[in-house]
XYZ file of C-alpha atoms in Angstrom:
761
model
C 30.311 199.798 232.975
C 30.944 197.515 235.963
C 33.998 195.262 235.595
C 33.493 191.461 235.774
C 35.118 189.565 238.653
C 38.430 187.774 238.061
C 38.158 183.965 237.865
C 40.329 183.581 240.972
C 38.488 186.261 242.979
C 38.060 184.231 246.199
C 41.738 183.276 246.346
C 42.764 186.837 245.394
C 40.780 188.377 248.259
C 42.244 185.881 250.731
C 45.797 186.785 249.719
C 44.960 190.510 249.897
C 43.686 190.100 253.482
C 46.808 188.117 254.368
C 48.945 191.182 253.603
C 47.041 193.011 256.389
C 47.492 196.332 254.568
C 43.901 197.552 254.043
C 43.032 200.651 256.100
C 46.620 200.940 257.374
C 48.321 204.268 258.014
C 50.233 206.092 255.218
C 53.845 204.959 254.807
C 56.627 207.029 253.265
C 58.022 204.142 251.215
C 54.749 203.772 249.299
C 54.273 207.541 248.971
C 57.733 207.868 247.424
C 56.878 205.284 244.769
C 53.567 207.014 244.002
C 55.310 210.376 243.651
C 57.864 208.789 241.341
C 55.072 207.366 239.152
C 53.428 210.795 238.888
C 56.709 212.452 237.917
C 57.667 209.857 235.311
C 54.188 209.754 233.738
C 53.869 213.556 234.087
C 50.367 213.330 235.571
C 48.831 215.326 238.424
C 47.372 212.180 240.059
C 48.991 208.845 240.965
C 47.620 206.101 243.247
C 48.425 202.737 244.774
C 44.979 201.176 244.655
C 43.928 197.870 246.280
C 40.651 196.185 245.250
C 38.609 194.364 247.922
C 35.017 193.035 247.767
C 33.189 196.359 247.487
C 35.722 199.167 247.060
C 39.096 200.325 245.842
C 41.182 201.604 248.735
C 44.229 203.838 248.239
C 47.335 202.811 250.168
C 49.046 205.904 248.739
C 47.712 208.854 246.783
C 49.149 211.944 245.081
C 46.884 214.728 243.822
C 43.612 213.215 245.146
C 41.887 213.804 248.495
C 39.584 210.744 248.493
C 40.864 207.623 250.313
C 38.599 205.123 248.508
C 35.805 204.761 245.916
C 33.191 202.179 245.029
C 34.556 199.128 243.206
C 31.778 199.512 240.602
C 33.283 202.829 239.426
C 36.930 201.758 239.739
C 39.087 201.843 236.597
C 41.502 199.592 238.506
C 38.826 196.875 238.720
C 39.166 196.595 234.946
C 42.972 196.825 235.013
C 43.403 193.766 237.287
C 41.634 191.560 234.713
C 44.726 191.560 232.480
C 47.940 190.942 234.388
C 50.209 191.030 231.323
C 50.266 194.727 230.508
C 49.469 198.283 231.514
C 45.825 199.202 230.906
C 45.785 202.587 229.166
C 42.637 204.656 228.578
C 43.711 207.600 226.431
C 40.350 209.421 226.553
C 37.744 208.084 228.963
C 34.961 210.086 227.314
C 35.511 208.100 224.097
C 35.712 204.686 225.835
C 32.263 203.001 226.144
C 33.370 201.322 229.416
C 33.904 204.669 231.152
C 32.056 207.412 229.219
C 29.228 207.548 231.817
C 31.417 206.691 234.816
C 30.807 209.117 237.739
C 34.586 209.558 238.113
C 34.584 210.847 234.523
C 31.389 212.910 234.496
C 32.080 214.492 237.892
C 35.009 215.075 240.250
C 37.875 214.182 239.701
C 36.856 214.326 235.961
C 39.189 211.576 234.785
C 40.085 211.691 231.076
C 43.304 209.640 231.071
C 44.175 206.498 233.030
C 47.148 204.115 232.985
C 47.287 201.280 235.523
C 50.015 198.658 236.039
C 48.636 195.668 238.004
C 50.276 194.755 241.327
C 51.070 191.068 240.671
C 52.025 188.703 243.510
C 54.382 185.732 243.106
C 51.255 183.579 242.628
C 50.149 185.726 239.672
C 47.274 187.400 241.546
C 46.454 191.066 240.905
C 45.826 192.834 244.208
C 45.322 196.279 242.658
C 47.320 198.733 240.579
C 49.888 201.501 240.567
C 48.099 204.000 238.338
C 48.621 207.458 236.811
C 45.614 209.717 236.107
C 45.146 212.995 234.244
C 42.248 215.344 233.574
C 43.155 215.756 229.895
C 43.498 213.100 227.142
C 47.054 211.864 226.585
C 49.210 208.825 225.804
C 52.220 207.268 227.552
C 55.388 206.398 225.680
C 56.657 202.819 225.616
C 59.375 203.766 228.110
C 56.890 205.365 230.526
C 54.733 202.211 230.481
C 57.771 200.023 231.126
C 58.801 202.253 234.031
C 55.289 202.171 235.510
C 55.396 198.348 235.415
C 58.834 198.354 237.072
C 57.527 200.595 239.848
C 54.474 198.342 240.306
C 56.833 195.413 240.935
C 58.641 197.576 243.496
C 55.289 198.236 245.241
C 54.684 194.471 245.470
C 58.221 193.982 246.830
C 57.467 196.610 249.474
C 54.237 194.786 250.381
C 56.186 191.530 250.719
C 58.773 193.183 252.952
C 56.014 194.758 255.012
C 54.314 191.381 255.501
C 57.613 189.681 256.363
C 58.401 192.408 258.888
C 55.004 191.979 260.515
C 55.505 188.211 260.823
C 58.968 188.681 262.323
C 57.506 191.221 264.712
C 54.852 188.746 265.839
C 57.493 186.073 266.402
C 59.695 188.510 268.308
C 56.821 189.668 270.474
C 56.146 186.102 271.484
C 59.690 185.973 272.919
C 60.080 189.549 274.121
C 58.162 191.316 276.825
C 57.772 194.974 277.501
C 56.497 197.936 275.539
C 59.983 199.290 274.799
C 61.102 195.987 273.225
C 58.052 195.855 270.914
C 58.480 199.416 269.741
C 62.193 198.997 269.081
C 61.754 195.777 267.083
C 58.941 197.239 264.938
C 61.011 200.321 264.202
C 64.043 198.263 263.231
C 62.133 196.033 260.807
C 60.190 198.888 259.203
C 63.439 200.739 258.623
C 65.054 197.622 257.146
C 62.140 197.043 254.733
C 62.115 200.658 253.646
C 65.900 200.581 253.175
C 65.786 197.623 250.762
C 62.803 198.993 248.829
C 64.676 202.270 248.350
C 67.742 200.319 247.197
C 65.655 198.343 244.681
C 63.920 201.484 243.389
C 67.296 203.255 243.122
C 68.636 200.383 241.002
C 65.568 200.332 238.729
C 65.495 204.067 238.134
C 69.287 204.114 237.632
C 68.987 201.516 234.864
C 66.091 203.467 233.349
C 68.128 206.704 233.428
C 71.119 205.119 231.681
C 68.837 203.494 229.102
C 67.105 206.821 228.546
C 70.425 208.605 227.960
C 71.405 206.022 225.359
C 68.021 206.232 223.673
C 68.249 210.041 223.616
C 71.414 209.711 221.527
C 69.572 207.383 219.143
C 66.655 209.806 218.843
C 69.017 212.705 218.026
C 70.726 210.532 215.393
C 67.327 209.625 213.897
C 66.380 213.296 213.504
C 69.726 214.093 211.869
C 69.326 211.115 209.553
C 65.897 212.366 208.469
C 67.391 215.761 207.620
C 70.017 213.967 205.523
C 67.340 212.016 203.617
C 65.435 215.228 202.874
C 68.637 216.914 201.665
C 69.592 213.947 199.447
C 66.096 213.712 197.969
C 66.201 217.427 197.118
C 69.651 217.122 195.564
C 68.558 214.052 193.607
C 65.716 216.026 192.008
C 68.025 218.980 191.307
C 70.501 216.648 189.624
C 67.710 215.059 187.561
C 66.633 218.534 186.442
C 70.284 219.173 185.530
C 70.261 215.941 183.500
C 67.155 217.139 181.677
C 68.495 220.671 181.220
C 71.849 219.405 179.951
C 70.133 217.069 177.495
C 67.751 219.778 176.261
C 70.472 222.388 175.999
C 72.722 220.071 173.994
C 69.890 218.962 171.690
C 68.939 222.576 170.935
C 72.378 224.199 170.724
C 74.857 221.359 170.258
C 77.104 223.040 172.857
C 79.559 220.775 174.711
C 78.998 222.881 177.860
C 75.512 221.405 178.201
C 76.925 217.935 177.617
C 79.359 218.429 180.518
C 76.442 219.445 182.759
C 74.566 216.323 181.684
C 77.410 213.905 182.444
C 78.163 215.434 185.881
C 74.504 215.426 186.920
C 74.115 211.827 185.694
C 76.930 210.648 187.987
C 75.650 212.732 190.930
C 72.090 211.425 190.729
C 73.294 207.819 190.861
C 75.294 208.664 193.988
C 72.202 210.344 195.489
C 70.126 207.193 195.053
C 72.822 205.013 196.679
C 73.039 207.393 199.639
C 69.237 207.428 200.007
C 69.216 203.623 200.067
C 71.729 203.547 202.942
C 69.907 206.236 204.926
C 66.490 204.545 204.599
C 67.657 200.926 204.918
C 65.301 200.328 207.885
C 62.225 201.811 206.159
C 60.610 199.247 203.848
C 58.077 201.672 202.350
C 60.816 204.162 201.423
C 62.923 201.327 199.985
C 59.975 200.349 197.788
C 59.628 203.943 196.583
C 63.371 204.045 195.884
C 63.067 200.855 193.815
C 60.409 202.542 191.687
C 62.397 205.786 191.587
C 65.588 204.049 190.460
C 63.749 202.334 187.595
C 62.324 205.688 186.471
C 65.752 207.357 186.721
C 67.340 204.577 184.645
C 64.560 204.998 182.091
C 64.974 208.797 181.989
C 68.758 208.553 181.648
C 68.333 206.101 178.763
C 65.949 208.524 177.031
C 68.406 211.395 177.504
C 71.234 209.305 176.070
C 69.057 208.328 173.105
C 68.210 211.962 172.315
C 71.856 213.055 172.637
C 72.972 210.264 170.286
C 70.194 211.191 167.840
C 71.314 214.841 167.923
C 74.916 213.816 167.256
C 74.000 211.479 164.393
C 71.088 213.199 162.646
C 70.906 216.773 163.957
C 68.353 218.929 165.777
C 65.344 218.351 163.515
C 65.486 214.595 163.949
C 65.190 214.962 167.735
C 62.069 217.134 167.459
C 60.109 214.349 165.802
C 61.350 211.655 168.189
C 58.775 210.059 170.492
C 61.487 209.917 173.164
C 61.192 213.708 173.597
C 57.616 213.433 174.848
C 58.273 210.233 176.765
C 61.150 211.899 178.644
C 58.809 214.620 179.941
C 56.286 212.018 181.120
C 58.957 210.035 182.985
C 60.338 213.225 184.571
C 56.857 214.107 185.847
C 56.627 210.626 187.394
C 60.026 211.129 189.073
C 58.824 214.422 190.564
C 55.660 212.773 191.917
C 57.626 209.928 193.504
C 60.150 212.342 194.992
C 57.236 214.294 196.498
C 55.983 211.058 198.112
C 59.442 210.375 199.571
C 59.676 213.942 200.893
C 56.169 213.771 202.413
C 57.050 210.551 204.244
C 60.305 212.050 205.554
C 58.535 215.225 206.706
C 56.083 213.014 208.613
C 58.968 211.041 210.122
C 60.788 214.292 210.984
C 57.810 215.599 212.960
C 57.369 212.227 214.696
C 61.070 211.781 215.508
C 61.456 215.376 216.697
C 58.553 214.874 219.089
C 60.068 211.604 220.335
C 63.400 213.345 220.851
C 61.800 216.182 222.830
C 59.777 213.690 224.892
C 62.944 211.687 225.540
C 64.818 214.794 226.755
C 62.000 215.642 229.174
C 61.667 212.028 230.313
C 65.415 211.767 230.910
C 65.391 214.974 232.960
C 62.578 213.571 235.106
C 64.327 210.198 235.474
C 67.587 211.853 236.543
C 65.715 214.065 238.986
C 63.946 210.989 240.402
C 67.285 209.200 240.632
C 68.645 212.055 242.714
C 65.581 211.943 244.988
C 65.913 208.178 245.459
C 69.638 208.543 246.100
C 68.762 211.050 248.822
C 66.232 208.648 250.360
C 68.638 205.703 250.169
C 71.521 207.573 251.759
C 69.244 208.902 254.463
C 68.041 205.393 255.290
C 71.626 204.163 255.255
C 72.427 206.775 257.859
C 69.489 205.628 259.949
C 70.657 202.016 259.684
C 74.166 202.922 260.822
C 72.832 204.955 263.724
C 70.603 202.051 264.733
C 73.615 199.707 264.805
C 75.609 202.180 266.873
C 72.724 202.589 269.334
C 72.405 198.799 269.702
C 75.812 198.458 271.288
C 75.941 196.895 274.705
C 74.686 198.808 277.707
C 78.099 198.499 279.329
C 79.728 200.534 276.523
C 76.834 202.960 276.036
C 77.947 205.582 278.546
C 81.580 205.449 277.402
C 80.848 205.747 273.709
C 77.762 207.951 273.846
C 79.606 211.179 273.018
C 81.577 209.554 270.191
C 78.430 207.974 268.791
C 76.651 211.334 268.661
C 79.584 212.972 266.908
C 79.898 210.105 264.449
C 76.173 210.209 263.742
C 76.216 213.935 263.080
C 79.285 213.666 260.857
C 77.598 210.896 258.934
C 74.471 212.988 258.467
C 76.509 215.928 257.193
C 78.516 213.719 254.815
C 75.371 212.019 253.562
C 73.625 215.340 252.992
C 76.634 216.700 251.153
C 76.908 213.536 249.070
C 73.185 213.628 248.279
C 73.402 217.209 247.084
C 76.528 216.521 245.040
C 75.034 213.359 243.532
C 71.777 215.057 242.618
C 73.551 218.075 241.147
C 76.001 215.856 239.280
C 73.226 213.781 237.713
C 71.206 216.829 236.733
C 74.259 218.593 235.347
C 75.254 215.486 233.370
C 71.928 215.176 231.587
C 71.658 218.907 230.935
C 75.143 219.086 229.463
C 74.794 215.808 227.543
C 71.871 217.162 225.566
C 72.831 218.510 222.166
C 70.291 221.300 222.474
C 70.000 224.442 224.506
C 67.926 223.651 227.628
C 66.623 226.694 229.466
C 64.065 226.515 232.270
C 62.209 229.459 233.752
C 59.851 230.315 236.567
C 56.162 230.832 235.630
C 56.852 234.555 235.169
C 59.971 234.036 233.014
C 63.030 234.271 235.288
C 65.702 231.861 234.023
C 66.478 229.016 236.466
C 68.505 226.632 234.271
C 70.960 227.454 231.480
C 72.940 224.425 230.229
C 76.371 224.369 228.562
C 74.858 224.062 225.075
C 72.902 227.247 225.735
C 76.124 228.921 226.845
C 77.906 227.873 223.638
C 74.934 228.765 221.474
C 74.318 232.249 222.905
C 77.693 233.314 224.301
C 76.288 234.062 227.775
C 77.420 232.177 230.879
C 74.958 230.549 233.274
C 76.066 232.904 236.050
C 75.026 235.870 233.885
C 71.561 234.441 233.278
C 70.258 232.254 236.126
C 68.006 234.184 238.550
C 68.949 237.438 236.760
C 67.462 237.505 233.259
C 64.456 236.449 231.189
C 64.596 234.966 227.659
C 63.819 238.426 226.280
C 67.536 239.276 226.499
C 68.385 236.981 223.572
C 65.187 237.411 221.493
C 64.472 239.870 218.676
C 61.870 242.333 219.993
C 60.386 242.890 216.522
C 59.988 239.138 216.039
C 58.334 238.798 219.458
C 55.855 241.528 218.483
C 55.109 239.745 215.194
C 54.447 236.443 216.956
C 52.263 238.268 219.507
C 49.975 239.436 216.690
C 50.003 235.994 215.069
C 49.172 234.077 218.270
C 46.531 236.622 219.251
C 44.747 235.943 215.969
C 45.164 232.159 216.285
C 43.999 231.898 219.902
C 41.304 234.576 219.805
C 42.820 236.471 222.735
C 45.076 239.486 223.175
C 48.706 238.598 223.855
C 51.002 241.523 224.562
C 54.651 241.340 223.440
C 56.657 239.831 226.280
C 57.246 236.496 228.018
C 53.611 235.434 227.560
C 54.196 235.160 223.796
C 56.536 232.202 224.420
C 54.240 230.288 226.787
C 50.642 231.197 225.848
C 50.093 228.043 223.801
C 51.762 225.864 226.447
C 49.435 227.211 229.146
C 46.500 226.058 226.960
C 48.027 222.567 226.473
C 48.574 223.287 222.771
C 51.643 222.212 220.745
C 54.209 224.989 221.009
C 57.073 224.502 218.539
C 58.097 227.430 216.323
C 61.109 228.892 214.585
C 62.660 231.843 216.429
C 65.744 233.990 216.032
C 68.216 234.083 218.933
C 70.517 237.101 219.229
C 73.896 236.107 220.655
C 75.872 238.175 223.110
C 78.084 239.426 220.258
C 75.020 240.593 218.315
C 75.028 237.854 215.673
C 71.764 236.080 214.891
C 70.977 232.367 215.066
C 67.799 230.617 213.826
C 66.467 227.976 216.244
C 63.528 225.611 216.504
C 62.105 226.265 219.979
C 59.825 223.849 221.869
C 58.238 225.091 225.100
C 56.718 222.621 227.599
C 55.243 223.127 231.047
C 56.758 221.868 234.295
C 53.985 220.844 236.711
C 53.722 219.720 240.312
C 51.816 216.662 241.469
C 48.583 218.677 241.578
C 48.982 219.684 237.923
C 49.818 223.328 238.621
C 52.481 224.941 236.431
C 55.713 225.484 238.350
C 57.774 226.700 235.404
C 58.574 226.191 231.735
C 61.224 224.202 229.880
C 62.620 225.567 226.586
C 64.398 223.171 224.209
C 66.154 225.042 221.378
C 67.658 223.313 218.339
C 70.209 225.142 216.174
C 68.757 225.097 212.635
C 71.315 227.387 211.012
C 72.710 224.522 208.941
C 69.237 223.475 207.842
C 68.439 227.061 206.874
C 71.689 227.268 204.926
C 70.845 224.088 203.034
C 67.319 225.345 202.352
C 68.707 228.632 201.035
C 71.195 226.812 198.815
C 68.459 224.545 197.497
C 66.197 227.511 196.857
C 68.986 229.287 195.007
C 69.791 226.150 193.027
C 66.139 225.683 192.084
C 65.904 229.339 191.056
C 68.997 228.954 188.890
C 67.489 225.832 187.372
C 64.254 227.692 186.703
C 66.156 230.478 184.984
C 68.170 227.935 183.020
C 64.999 226.168 181.919
C 63.528 229.507 180.888
C 66.679 230.186 178.857
C 66.466 226.797 177.183
C 62.764 227.316 176.527
C 63.572 230.721 175.074
C 66.096 229.091 172.766
C 63.633 226.375 171.831
C 60.805 228.805 170.989
C 62.649 231.866 169.664
C 64.907 232.573 166.741
C 68.463 232.911 167.995
C 69.423 235.604 165.468
C 66.486 238.031 165.644
C 64.957 237.113 168.999
C 61.538 236.754 167.312
C 59.269 233.755 168.024
C 60.203 230.792 165.834
C 57.975 228.542 163.735
C 56.841 226.381 166.674
C 55.837 229.294 168.929
C 54.144 231.094 166.043
C 52.021 228.020 165.307
C 51.060 227.661 169.011
C 49.986 231.298 169.203
C 48.038 230.956 165.979
C 46.102 228.009 167.405
C 45.355 230.042 170.540
C 44.225 233.058 168.501
C 41.899 230.881 166.387
C 40.337 229.351 169.524
C 39.561 232.832 170.867
C 38.289 233.934 167.460
C 35.817 231.032 167.346
C 34.664 231.792 170.889
C 34.178 235.533 170.384
C 33.357 235.405 166.635
C 36.167 237.714 165.554
C 38.637 237.647 162.655
C 42.354 236.744 162.575
C 44.767 237.513 159.736
C 48.079 235.860 158.824
C 50.592 237.698 156.613
C 53.315 235.471 155.133
C 56.412 237.619 154.348
C 59.216 236.499 152.018
C 62.152 238.875 151.408
C 62.969 239.620 147.747
C 66.515 239.005 146.463
C 67.892 238.081 149.890
C 69.958 235.258 148.409
C 71.826 237.731 146.232
C 72.634 239.905 149.274
C 73.936 236.897 151.156
C 76.037 235.640 148.246
C 77.506 239.033 147.413
C 78.240 240.483 150.855
C 78.512 237.387 153.049
C 76.516 235.847 155.859
C 77.512 238.439 158.459
C 75.933 241.241 156.426
C 72.993 238.974 155.603
C 72.374 238.271 159.303
C 72.445 241.979 160.186
C 70.070 242.653 157.299
C 67.602 240.079 158.715
C 67.806 241.678 162.172
C 66.978 245.086 160.667
C 63.975 243.638 158.802
C 62.750 242.017 162.047
C 62.801 245.433 163.723
C 60.723 246.910 160.887
C 58.111 244.149 161.192
C 57.912 244.667 164.968
C 57.537 248.387 164.331
C 54.252 247.999 162.442
C 52.678 245.362 164.744
C 50.547 245.902 167.813
C 51.306 244.516 171.274
C 48.631 241.847 170.829
C 50.110 240.712 167.480
C 52.896 238.183 166.900
C 55.700 238.582 164.388
C 57.967 235.585 163.821
C 60.903 234.376 161.781
C 59.968 231.048 160.241
C 63.403 230.335 158.810
C 65.834 231.727 156.214
C 64.307 234.862 154.725
C 60.714 233.938 155.697
C 58.771 235.933 158.288
C 55.130 235.889 159.385
C 52.794 238.348 161.075
C 49.752 237.260 163.125
C 47.125 239.996 163.486
C 44.448 239.315 166.096
C 40.944 240.787 166.252
C 40.924 242.467 162.824
C 37.754 244.083 161.523
C 38.319 244.281 157.750
C 40.653 243.694 154.816
C 41.402 247.413 154.787
C 42.776 247.301 158.354
C 45.144 244.451 157.394
C 46.134 246.172 154.151
C 47.048 249.340 156.066
C 49.475 247.383 158.286
C 51.127 245.668 155.309
C 51.407 248.949 153.406
C 53.187 250.549 156.378
C 55.645 247.666 156.394
C 56.376 247.962 152.663
C 56.646 251.708 153.016
C 59.228 251.351 155.779
C 61.382 249.324 153.377
C 61.543 252.033 150.707
C 64.468 253.740 152.420
C 67.732 251.894 151.953
C 69.323 250.194 154.937
C 72.957 250.825 155.800
C 74.543 247.561 156.930
C 78.266 247.718 157.766
C 78.452 250.837 155.608
C 76.769 249.083 152.650
C 73.489 250.613 151.356
C 70.951 247.820 150.816
C 67.444 248.038 149.411
C 64.826 245.881 151.141
C 61.601 244.623 149.626
C 59.211 241.786 150.324
C 56.429 239.741 148.791
C 53.521 239.274 151.195
C 50.552 236.898 151.119
C 47.519 237.329 153.406
C 44.760 234.930 154.523
C 41.944 235.725 156.950
C 40.036 233.485 159.360
C 37.235 232.495 159.064
C 36.736 233.820 155.518
C 39.603 231.898 153.890
C 40.106 228.873 156.152
C 38.731 227.135 159.261
C 41.989 225.866 160.771
C 45.606 226.941 161.270
C 47.203 224.618 158.717
C 44.901 225.662 155.888
C 45.172 229.350 156.820
C 48.989 229.211 156.650
C 48.911 227.286 153.387
C 46.671 229.881 151.770
C 48.732 232.839 153.066
C 51.782 231.068 151.568
C 49.940 230.628 148.278
C 48.973 234.328 148.223
C 52.640 235.204 148.818
C 53.636 233.260 145.685
C 51.022 235.241 143.726
C 52.587 238.534 144.873
C 56.019 237.334 143.698
C 54.576 236.413 140.302
C 53.036 239.873 139.978
C 56.249 241.817 140.388
C 57.362 241.430 144.031
C 57.470 244.218 146.640
C 53.696 243.957 146.975
C 50.989 241.992 148.788
C 47.987 239.878 147.841
C 44.963 238.508 149.712
C 43.979 234.883 149.181
C 41.086 234.215 146.820
C 39.629 230.995 145.445
C 41.254 231.499 142.008
C 44.656 230.799 143.605
C 43.645 227.241 144.443
C 44.132 226.217 140.800
C 47.444 228.070 140.350
C 50.659 226.057 139.697
C 52.249 227.287 142.918
C 49.337 226.019 145.034
C 51.005 222.622 145.386
C 54.254 224.281 146.466
C 52.400 226.105 149.196
C 51.606 222.842 150.966
C 55.278 222.695 151.883
C 54.742 225.152 154.763
C 52.077 222.951 156.285
C 54.455 220.018 156.157
C 57.199 222.059 157.872
C 55.025 223.009 160.813
């Protein structure tokens, strides 16, 4: 799509011609700024583009051979329409203005474009300083700001160039001779370049300092996110402790569970306060915390209500309380909300980690550019000083010529040494400031940079590693082989174990951040999160790789502790559930679990049209045993009876203690009355031999009532009631026997008593 003309087009073209820059020779000052733009934006192509009537002409170009293109196809013709901001096209193929543009569909195959307009003092856009890539991408806010700063430097250089030309014209009108013209032009060009380099040095210096400060903020943001995740996990663990303590106390009445409850209650309130402080700048998380705090207050009130009810009225009263069910519902809501908080923090962690890694790379580039500009500035300063020395009077020239040469050479040597020291000092400062291991390599893996954090992390010195080793020396070979198989499957290509495992994804422009295990010099192991990015030249070719490694040992330790804590909580919940659903004395299922299994068995029986039998077992004369020999003997007697009942049941059956001296046996998938009778007869037969409890011979016997589904009843409550009624009949007929339910029992006096079991369940 052809760009419309700016409203001030005639005036704009006149000012552009006044600069007298179109079709001029390349100039180092402009090329330096273009190179700097390419490095900061990390693109293979950067241009200083000027837009005249029919074309865009490139005053400076990096990574592109063409010197101009048609204005109709120029991205920059669109960019000059808005002088307030950088025009960014993240994917030209998806932008209707450029999808069919010949610069997109053919060479140079532009996919990404970012152009900062070159704005004169009159507000006219002459062209742009632009960065171009052949793959889709996006600039950070800092990169855009830097590109705009460099575009202002380009305009300043144009102004200096124009001023120098005007001064040259004025000088030529007063000076004759070819030597005078050449000398004056050289002096003014050098002066303009000197001040442009000084301005660029100042701008990039400010950017570098700002970037260092922002890097610290990004590192703090990542650490803060880890803290939020840890606090959210601990909050949920403490809430589970609150629930477990409440449940344990309600079931057992043990003060130990009450202590757990009170400690967890205090801890969870502290967790919420800490989460509020850590997420103070995140309104959505604050809203979730408001909801979470209300739910926690509600759940704590429910727990307190159930504990008070247990203290005042006992265990049974709590089982019928609506608060018991409501507490579970509220806890489920707390878990859901905590999952939302964790999901948001995981998203923020990924985003902030990427920003941090981008900031490290950007800062490295900025510091490197600062060193390059410092080199240029100092070199120009040397030229300026030499020019002043050479301009001394002709009378002193012969006398001072030798001294001038020596002084000039000494200055050059000092400047070169200072440039090298400055560049090295800046690079060393940023590398050592980073809180992560920064290791760069050649394309084939030879280590070229090894910062102080890497030295501390791995125990090797830089002198042991740089130009001598590859990263394989501190990697686990077995882990490298495992990742080789994994990446081969992911990428659909064969990757052999070796250096290529670390960089294969990076070569394909894919995200490359994975957990690895470093092996220190002393043999100890360290988990790290490793991000590998490519270092490229101005043409886009890979010149090496940059590894950023974050020590995640502490995070792993916290994760392990949380996993262990959750496992302990799971086991504790299982223990509490076991207590809630099993008889503490015999270990058999209790009344509640028996009723649940009966309902399940009846559902299957209806589906598959099979029969289910319930045998209600009441021990004869147990009260006398208890009264005569004491509760300790009575308890051991009950345990022995439980073993006998388990001994006659199948694996698919359920035997339970309903309370006191009452037991029940659930027989699934029975075929006839005779099959049930055979089981009951074996049980009664096993009781014929006396039991020896604490050296006391005791005779066991039982009265058993049996009801069968679907013959005798259609639901669990009625089936249990009729088995209970049949049990009463067996007691009436002499005990130590069994009876099946029949319709005649419905009119018996004990039939009303049998309804008591239904009420108890």
